[in-house]
Amino acid sequence: QRFNQESLNFLSAFANNAAIAIENARLMSQLRQENIQLRQEVQERYRFSEIVGNSTSMQEVFDLLNKIVNSDISVLLEGESGTGKELVAKALHYNGPRREKPIIAQFCGNLAESLLESELFGHKKGSFTGAIRDKKGLFEVADGGTFFLDEIADIPPLIQAKLLRVLQDGEIRRVGDTEIRHVDVRIISATNRSLEDQVEAGQFREDLFYRLNVISIKMPPLRERKGDIQLLVQHFLDTFSIRSGVPVKKITQAAMKALENYNWPGNVRELENTLERAVVLSQDRPITLESLIIPKARELAGGKKTLKEHEKEIVLRSLEEYNGNKTKTADALGVSLRWLHYKLAEWRETEPAE
Ligand SMILES: Nc1ncnc2c1ncn2[C@@H]1O[C@H](COP(=O)(O)OP(=O)(O)OP(=O)(O)O)[C@@H](O)[C@H]1O
Ligand SMILES: [Mg+2]
């Protein structure tokens, strides 16, 4: 009897291990596949075409982006909150030669110096209370990739000095360590305050400023490129529809007009949020003025209007109020139905919204 209990035990243990190994291999390949898919999704999300804008000021931004996307040049992104600085930083990374390597973003505003230092540069075990083991800094994690320094204007002096080393020589030193390490990172930084003013005020090192600011891109505020609003609205409505698998939401002309008149202190982010809210509030109907929650005062302050524009707004508002019923609208406004038809045709010709 060659085949005894022992060999049976051995064989079944072997078979079990083999099964686990095969299953692991299958899981690994599935994970790898998912990883590739995720990376593709991220890359698509940050294609240049996802940055919407047709205005002259945005065309200038695109021109610059195309020129610098394949270089390692340091870029400073300046612009108010919500103007797309982070979006541009990611687009530069995911469209450039470093796309297969990580992009690491670090918020630098209002962080304690020691915390920020240990985050960026890492630390040696025992270098301060709580440093229970050696820790890699984020610059090391980003090696080969891109580092996005967000809110750079607030960086404290000690870290400014260490940053200069990174930019000049690609060198970092972990807190409490003597060893110098080399990293290869492309630096993109962002600020919503003027870094130049900070330099003048003595808050920011001039030499670091010049290193960071090899190229500066000024992201224009939305109120200075109102011509892009319609495009952005369409872009966000399309995106929401793809994301939630429902048909693209329509928006009335009056609502579009109100969006175009508003001042957008929170820029594109505020527009995106406003639309997201409106989509929910309007349920399965088009987005109307009523479903837009934007401050009235600013909406009206958004530019002087001619009598003709007031006329159009009043008419379109009433039309919306009466759910598009022209007879009732004409009645309410004290005009003839003929006049209303005439006006609507005229507006349709000059401005093909919706
Ligand atoms: N030109 C644009 N086209 C499409 N989406 C945009 C555009 N600009 C900004 N966005 C979107 O608006 C939101 C805010 O953009 P982002 O986070 O890049 O702004 P930011 O300048 O970094 O703002 P903050 O200074 O507040 O950090 C994001 O959801 C972004 O995708
Ligand atoms: Mg940002």
Short mmCIF file of C-alpha atoms and ligand atoms in Angstrom, two decimals:
data_model
loop_
_atom_site.label_atom_id
_atom_site.label_comp_id
_atom_site.label_asym_id
_atom_site.label_seq_id
_atom_site.Cartn_x
_atom_site.Cartn_y
_atom_site.Cartn_z
CA GLN A 1 0.00 0.00 0.00
CA ARG A 2 1.99 2.90 -1.30
CA PHE A 3 -0.69 5.47 -0.95
CA ASN A 4 -1.16 5.84 2.77
CA GLN A 5 -2.87 8.41 4.97
CA GLU A 6 0.33 10.41 5.23
CA SER A 7 0.73 10.89 1.53
CA LEU A 8 -2.94 11.76 1.29
CA ASN A 9 -2.45 14.48 3.92
CA PHE A 10 0.57 15.71 2.05
CA LEU A 11 -1.23 15.76 -1.26
CA SER A 12 -4.27 17.56 0.03
CA ALA A 13 -2.07 20.15 1.77
CA PHE A 14 -0.20 20.56 -1.48
CA ALA A 15 -3.43 20.90 -3.44
CA ASN A 16 -4.68 23.48 -0.97
CA ASN A 17 -1.52 25.53 -1.32
CA ALA A 18 -1.66 25.26 -5.08
CA ALA A 19 -5.28 26.38 -5.06
CA ILE A 20 -4.39 29.37 -2.88
CA ALA A 21 -1.48 30.23 -5.15
CA ILE A 22 -3.69 30.05 -8.21
CA GLU A 23 -6.36 32.13 -6.54
CA ASN A 24 -3.74 34.68 -5.47
CA ALA A 25 -2.41 34.88 -8.99
CA ARG A 26 -5.94 35.41 -10.28
CA LEU A 27 -6.56 38.15 -7.69
CA MET A 28 -3.25 39.78 -8.50
CA SER A 29 -4.01 39.93 -12.17
CA GLN A 30 -7.49 41.23 -11.43
CA LEU A 31 -6.01 43.92 -9.17
CA ARG A 32 -3.46 44.82 -11.80
CA GLN A 33 -6.25 45.12 -14.34
CA GLU A 34 -8.29 47.30 -11.96
CA ASN A 35 -5.24 49.40 -11.29
CA ILE A 36 -4.71 50.03 -14.98
CA GLN A 37 -8.38 50.88 -15.35
CA LEU A 38 -8.30 53.31 -12.42
CA ARG A 39 -5.22 54.98 -13.80
CA GLN A 40 -6.91 55.37 -17.16
CA GLU A 41 -9.96 56.87 -15.47
CA VAL A 42 -7.80 59.34 -13.58
CA GLN A 43 -5.91 60.25 -16.73
CA GLU A 44 -9.16 60.86 -18.56
CA ARG A 45 -10.47 62.98 -15.72
CA TYR A 46 -7.44 65.23 -16.08
CA ARG A 47 -7.18 65.51 -19.85
CA PHE A 48 -6.65 69.07 -21.03
CA SER A 49 -10.05 68.84 -22.67
CA GLU A 50 -11.58 68.58 -19.18
CA ILE A 51 -10.41 72.12 -18.54
CA VAL A 52 -13.21 74.11 -20.06
CA GLY A 53 -12.85 77.62 -21.44
CA ASN A 54 -12.97 79.44 -24.74
CA SER A 55 -12.19 82.95 -23.58
CA THR A 56 -9.00 84.68 -24.66
CA SER A 57 -7.62 84.47 -21.14
CA MET A 58 -8.22 80.69 -21.02
CA GLN A 59 -6.75 80.25 -24.51
CA GLU A 60 -3.60 81.86 -23.17
CA VAL A 61 -3.59 79.39 -20.30
CA PHE A 62 -3.92 76.46 -22.74
CA ASP A 63 -1.12 77.83 -24.93
CA LEU A 64 1.19 77.96 -21.94
CA LEU A 65 0.15 74.52 -20.71
CA ASN A 66 0.93 72.98 -24.09
CA LYS A 67 4.33 74.58 -24.10
CA ILE A 68 5.35 73.37 -20.66
CA VAL A 69 3.60 70.02 -20.30
CA ASN A 70 6.58 68.00 -21.47
CA SER A 71 9.19 69.90 -19.49
CA ASP A 72 10.33 69.71 -15.89
CA ILE A 73 10.09 73.43 -15.41
CA SER A 74 8.68 74.68 -12.07
CA VAL A 75 5.27 76.24 -12.37
CA LEU A 76 3.55 78.72 -10.08
CA LEU A 77 -0.23 78.81 -10.39
CA GLU A 78 -1.82 82.01 -9.18
CA GLY A 79 -5.51 82.63 -8.93
CA GLU A 80 -8.49 83.12 -6.66
CA SER A 81 -10.14 80.22 -4.90
CA GLY A 82 -11.99 77.90 -7.26
CA THR A 83 -10.34 79.02 -10.49
CA GLY A 84 -8.93 75.58 -11.29
CA LYS A 85 -5.37 75.66 -9.94
CA GLU A 86 -5.45 72.08 -8.69
CA LEU A 87 -7.18 70.92 -11.85
CA VAL A 88 -4.38 72.43 -13.94
CA ALA A 89 -1.65 70.97 -11.72
CA LYS A 90 -3.10 67.49 -12.16
CA ALA A 91 -3.62 67.96 -15.88
CA LEU A 92 0.05 68.94 -16.24
CA HIS A 93 1.08 65.80 -14.39
CA TYR A 94 -1.24 63.34 -16.11
CA ASN A 95 -0.49 64.66 -19.58
CA GLY A 96 3.25 64.85 -19.11
CA PRO A 97 6.11 62.31 -19.15
CA ARG A 98 5.78 61.71 -15.39
CA ARG A 99 2.23 60.43 -15.60
CA GLU A 100 3.10 56.87 -14.56
CA LYS A 101 4.70 58.15 -11.36
CA PRO A 102 2.81 59.65 -8.40
CA ILE A 103 1.59 63.18 -8.02
CA ILE A 104 1.57 64.19 -4.37
CA ALA A 105 -0.34 67.24 -3.19
CA GLN A 106 0.44 68.90 0.10
CA PHE A 107 -1.60 71.71 1.59
CA CYS A 108 0.87 74.12 3.16
CA GLY A 109 -1.39 76.82 4.58
CA ASN A 110 -1.76 77.17 8.34
CA LEU A 111 0.19 74.06 9.24
CA ALA A 112 2.55 73.93 12.20
CA GLU A 113 6.12 74.15 10.96
CA SER A 114 7.31 70.91 12.56
CA LEU A 115 4.34 68.96 11.24
CA LEU A 116 4.77 70.27 7.71
CA GLU A 117 8.50 69.61 7.83
CA SER A 118 8.09 66.00 8.88
CA GLU A 119 5.35 65.47 6.28
CA LEU A 120 7.42 66.83 3.43
CA PHE A 121 10.86 65.57 4.39
CA GLY A 122 10.20 62.63 6.71
CA HIS A 123 11.95 61.98 10.01
CA LYS A 124 14.29 59.64 11.78
CA LYS A 125 13.04 57.46 14.59
CA GLY A 126 13.43 59.23 17.94
CA SER A 127 14.03 62.65 16.42
CA PHE A 128 11.11 63.99 18.44
CA THR A 129 8.55 62.64 20.90
CA GLY A 130 6.18 60.50 18.92
CA ALA A 131 8.64 59.66 16.17
CA ILE A 132 8.43 55.96 16.89
CA ARG A 133 9.88 54.82 13.60
CA ASP A 134 11.70 56.16 10.57
CA LYS A 135 9.29 57.86 8.21
CA LYS A 136 9.68 58.63 4.54
CA GLY A 137 8.84 62.18 3.57
CA LEU A 138 6.35 62.92 0.83
CA PHE A 139 9.11 64.18 -1.44
CA GLU A 140 10.56 60.68 -1.39
CA VAL A 141 7.14 59.20 -2.10
CA ALA A 142 6.79 61.52 -5.10
CA ASP A 143 10.22 60.57 -6.48
CA GLY A 144 10.08 60.53 -10.26
CA GLY A 145 6.72 62.25 -10.22
CA THR A 146 5.23 65.64 -9.46
CA PHE A 147 4.88 67.54 -6.22
CA PHE A 148 1.99 69.96 -5.85
CA LEU A 149 2.57 72.52 -3.11
CA ASP A 150 -0.81 74.10 -2.40
CA GLU A 151 -1.11 77.46 -0.59
CA ILE A 152 2.60 78.04 -0.82
CA ALA A 153 2.49 81.64 0.43
CA ASP A 154 2.11 80.43 4.03
CA ILE A 155 5.22 78.27 4.18
CA PRO A 156 7.36 79.11 7.24
CA PRO A 157 11.01 80.23 6.80
CA LEU A 158 12.74 77.01 7.84
CA ILE A 159 10.79 75.04 5.28
CA GLN A 160 11.39 77.68 2.65
CA ALA A 161 15.10 77.06 3.13
CA LYS A 162 14.67 73.28 2.82
CA LEU A 163 12.52 73.71 -0.26
CA LEU A 164 15.20 75.75 -1.91
CA ARG A 165 17.56 72.75 -1.53
CA VAL A 166 15.03 70.52 -3.24
CA LEU A 167 14.67 72.93 -6.14
CA GLN A 168 18.37 73.67 -6.51
CA ASP A 169 19.96 70.29 -5.95
CA GLY A 170 17.16 67.78 -5.59
CA GLU A 171 18.34 67.13 -2.05
CA ILE A 172 16.36 66.42 1.09
CA ARG A 173 17.22 65.53 4.65
CA ARG A 174 14.80 63.81 7.01
CA VAL A 175 14.23 65.54 10.35
CA GLY A 176 16.84 64.35 12.85
CA ASP A 177 18.86 62.59 10.16
CA THR A 178 22.28 63.42 8.77
CA GLU A 179 21.96 61.50 5.53
CA ILE A 180 21.28 63.51 2.39
CA ARG A 181 18.88 61.85 -0.02
CA HIS A 182 18.23 62.65 -3.65
CA VAL A 183 14.82 63.08 -5.17
CA ASP A 184 13.68 63.84 -8.68
CA VAL A 185 10.42 65.77 -8.52
CA ARG A 186 8.75 68.34 -10.67
CA ILE A 187 7.38 71.15 -8.53
CA ILE A 188 4.08 72.83 -9.19
CA SER A 189 2.92 75.31 -6.59
CA ALA A 190 -0.25 77.32 -6.10
CA THR A 191 -1.28 80.41 -4.25
CA ASN A 192 -4.36 82.58 -4.09
CA ARG A 193 -2.40 85.54 -2.76
CA SER A 194 0.29 87.42 -4.60
CA LEU A 195 3.58 85.74 -3.82
CA GLU A 196 5.38 88.81 -5.06
CA ASP A 197 3.71 90.88 -2.34
CA GLN A 198 4.85 88.31 0.22
CA VAL A 199 8.40 88.69 -1.05
CA GLU A 200 8.16 92.45 -0.79
CA ALA A 201 6.80 92.15 2.74
CA GLY A 202 9.80 90.03 3.68
CA GLN A 203 7.64 86.96 4.33
CA PHE A 204 8.88 84.89 1.45
CA ARG A 205 12.43 84.25 0.26
CA GLU A 206 13.16 85.94 -3.00
CA ASP A 207 15.52 83.20 -4.22
CA LEU A 208 12.84 80.58 -3.59
CA PHE A 209 10.26 82.74 -5.33
CA TYR A 210 12.35 82.80 -8.51
CA ARG A 211 12.92 79.05 -8.39
CA LEU A 212 9.22 78.30 -8.01
CA ASN A 213 8.15 80.91 -10.49
CA VAL A 214 10.08 79.89 -13.58
CA ILE A 215 6.74 79.99 -15.32
CA SER A 216 3.70 81.54 -13.73
CA ILE A 217 0.18 80.92 -14.86
CA LYS A 218 -2.53 83.30 -13.76
CA MET A 219 -5.90 81.61 -13.59
CA PRO A 220 -8.49 84.22 -14.55
CA PRO A 221 -11.47 84.70 -12.23
CA LEU A 222 -14.77 83.57 -13.72
CA ARG A 223 -16.30 87.05 -13.61
CA GLU A 224 -13.67 88.20 -16.09
CA ARG A 225 -14.54 85.50 -18.58
CA LYS A 226 -18.31 85.32 -18.46
CA GLY A 227 -18.31 84.09 -22.03
CA ASP A 228 -17.15 80.73 -20.64
CA ILE A 229 -20.14 80.31 -18.35
CA GLN A 230 -22.40 78.72 -20.93
CA LEU A 231 -19.68 76.22 -21.89
CA LEU A 232 -19.00 75.38 -18.27
CA VAL A 233 -22.70 74.89 -17.54
CA GLN A 234 -22.97 72.47 -20.46
CA HIS A 235 -19.82 70.69 -19.33
CA PHE A 236 -21.07 70.20 -15.77
CA LEU A 237 -24.57 69.13 -16.84
CA ASP A 238 -22.99 66.59 -19.21
CA THR A 239 -20.69 65.34 -16.47
CA PHE A 240 -23.52 64.97 -13.93
CA SER A 241 -25.56 63.09 -16.49
CA ILE A 242 -22.74 60.66 -17.31
CA ARG A 243 -21.97 60.16 -13.63
CA SER A 244 -25.53 59.38 -12.59
CA GLY A 245 -26.67 57.72 -15.82
CA VAL A 246 -29.62 60.04 -16.42
CA PRO A 247 -30.36 62.20 -19.49
CA VAL A 248 -28.64 65.57 -19.73
CA LYS A 249 -30.49 68.22 -17.79
CA LYS A 250 -31.99 71.13 -19.69
CA ILE A 251 -31.78 74.68 -18.44
CA THR A 252 -34.11 77.56 -19.25
CA GLN A 253 -32.82 80.70 -20.94
CA ALA A 254 -33.75 82.82 -17.94
CA ALA A 255 -31.76 80.58 -15.63
CA MET A 256 -28.77 80.66 -17.96
CA LYS A 257 -29.02 84.44 -18.09
CA ALA A 258 -28.97 84.65 -14.30
CA LEU A 259 -25.88 82.44 -14.19
CA GLU A 260 -24.20 84.70 -16.70
CA ASN A 261 -25.08 87.83 -14.74
CA TYR A 262 -23.85 86.61 -11.39
CA ASN A 263 -20.38 87.59 -10.19
CA TRP A 264 -19.10 84.18 -9.00
CA PRO A 265 -16.81 85.14 -6.09
CA GLY A 266 -16.21 81.40 -5.59
CA ASN A 267 -15.43 81.02 -9.29
CA VAL A 268 -15.85 77.70 -11.12
CA ARG A 269 -16.23 75.73 -7.89
CA GLU A 270 -19.22 77.87 -6.91
CA LEU A 271 -20.77 77.42 -10.34
CA GLU A 272 -20.29 73.66 -10.15
CA ASN A 273 -21.90 73.51 -6.69
CA THR A 274 -24.77 75.76 -7.72
CA LEU A 275 -25.57 73.51 -10.66
CA GLU A 276 -25.27 70.32 -8.66
CA ARG A 277 -27.79 71.72 -6.20
CA ALA A 278 -30.08 72.93 -8.98
CA VAL A 279 -30.09 69.50 -10.62
CA VAL A 280 -31.34 67.95 -7.41
CA LEU A 281 -33.86 70.70 -6.63
CA SER A 282 -35.39 70.70 -10.10
CA GLN A 283 -35.98 66.93 -9.99
CA ASP A 284 -37.07 65.77 -13.44
CA ARG A 285 -37.81 69.25 -14.82
CA PRO A 286 -35.41 71.67 -16.49
CA ILE A 287 -33.34 73.95 -14.30
CA THR A 288 -35.29 77.16 -13.81
CA LEU A 289 -34.50 80.41 -12.05
CA GLU A 290 -36.29 79.09 -8.98
CA SER A 291 -33.99 76.10 -8.63
CA LEU A 292 -30.90 78.32 -8.71
CA ILE A 293 -29.82 79.52 -5.33
CA ILE A 294 -27.53 82.47 -5.95
CA PRO A 295 -27.43 85.72 -4.00
CA LYS A 296 -29.78 88.22 -5.69
CA ALA A 297 -27.80 91.34 -4.87
CA ARG A 298 -24.67 90.12 -6.59
CA GLU A 299 -26.62 88.70 -9.48
CA LEU A 300 -27.98 92.19 -10.16
CA ALA A 301 -24.69 93.91 -9.47
CA GLY A 302 -23.15 91.78 -12.18
CA GLY A 303 -23.19 94.56 -14.71
CA LYS A 304 -25.41 97.40 -15.89
CA LYS A 305 -28.24 96.32 -18.10
CA THR A 306 -29.85 98.11 -20.95
CA LEU A 307 -33.60 98.63 -21.09
CA LYS A 308 -33.79 95.94 -23.76
CA GLU A 309 -32.04 93.45 -21.52
CA HIS A 310 -34.40 94.27 -18.66
CA GLU A 311 -37.30 93.77 -21.01
CA LYS A 312 -36.02 90.38 -22.04
CA GLU A 313 -35.40 89.29 -18.49
CA ILE A 314 -38.84 90.34 -17.30
CA VAL A 315 -40.55 88.59 -20.18
CA LEU A 316 -38.59 85.37 -19.79
CA ARG A 317 -39.18 85.34 -16.05
CA SER A 318 -42.91 85.68 -16.48
CA LEU A 319 -42.92 83.05 -19.16
CA GLU A 320 -41.26 80.71 -16.75
CA GLU A 321 -43.67 81.66 -13.99
CA TYR A 322 -46.56 80.64 -16.27
CA ASN A 323 -44.82 77.43 -17.29
CA GLY A 324 -44.30 78.63 -20.83
CA ASN A 325 -47.96 79.51 -21.38
CA LYS A 326 -47.76 82.47 -23.76
CA THR A 327 -51.35 83.60 -23.52
CA LYS A 328 -51.18 83.88 -19.75
CA THR A 329 -47.78 85.56 -19.94
CA ALA A 330 -48.93 88.16 -22.45
CA ASP A 331 -52.02 88.78 -20.31
CA ALA A 332 -49.99 89.25 -17.15
CA LEU A 333 -47.57 91.63 -18.82
CA GLY A 334 -50.30 93.62 -20.53
CA VAL A 335 -48.94 93.03 -24.01
CA SER A 336 -50.42 91.36 -27.07
CA LEU A 337 -49.73 87.73 -27.88
CA ARG A 338 -48.40 88.92 -31.24
CA TRP A 339 -45.85 91.16 -29.58
CA LEU A 340 -44.72 88.30 -27.36
CA HIS A 341 -44.26 85.96 -30.34
CA TYR A 342 -42.35 88.64 -32.17
CA LYS A 343 -39.99 89.22 -29.23
CA LEU A 344 -39.40 85.54 -28.63
CA ALA A 345 -38.50 85.01 -32.28
CA GLU A 346 -36.11 87.94 -32.15
CA TRP A 347 -34.32 86.58 -29.06
CA ARG A 348 -34.18 83.10 -30.48
CA GLU A 349 -32.31 84.45 -33.48
CA THR A 350 -29.78 86.45 -31.54
CA GLU A 351 -29.09 83.89 -28.86
CA PRO A 352 -29.58 80.18 -29.41
CA ALA A 353 -29.34 79.05 -25.77
CA GLU A 354 -30.60 75.73 -24.28
N1 LIG B 1 -11.80 75.52 -16.39
C1 LIG B 1 -12.44 74.55 -15.71
N2 LIG B 1 -13.12 73.61 -16.38
C2 LIG B 1 -13.78 72.64 -15.72
N3 LIG B 1 -13.81 72.52 -14.38
C3 LIG B 1 -13.15 73.43 -13.65
C4 LIG B 1 -12.42 74.50 -14.28
N4 LIG B 1 -11.87 75.25 -13.31
C5 LIG B 1 -12.21 74.69 -12.14
N5 LIG B 1 -12.97 73.59 -12.33
C6 LIG B 1 -13.57 72.75 -11.28
O1 LIG B 1 -13.88 73.59 -10.19
C7 LIG B 1 -13.53 72.98 -8.94
C8 LIG B 1 -12.50 73.83 -8.23
O2 LIG B 1 -11.25 73.79 -8.94
P1 LIG B 1 -9.85 73.66 -8.18
O3 LIG B 1 -9.98 72.81 -6.98
O4 LIG B 1 -8.84 73.27 -9.19
O5 LIG B 1 -9.66 75.19 -7.74
P2 LIG B 1 -8.46 75.87 -6.95
O6 LIG B 1 -8.01 77.01 -7.77
O7 LIG B 1 -7.45 74.85 -6.56
O8 LIG B 1 -9.22 76.44 -5.67
P3 LIG B 1 -8.66 76.70 -4.15
O9 LIG B 1 -7.75 77.89 -4.25
O10 LIG B 1 -9.91 77.00 -3.38
O11 LIG B 1 -7.98 75.46 -3.73
C9 LIG B 1 -13.03 71.60 -9.29
O12 LIG B 1 -14.11 70.68 -9.19
C10 LIG B 1 -12.59 71.72 -10.73
O13 LIG B 1 -12.68 70.49 -11.41
MG MG B 2 -6.92 74.10 -4.69
#
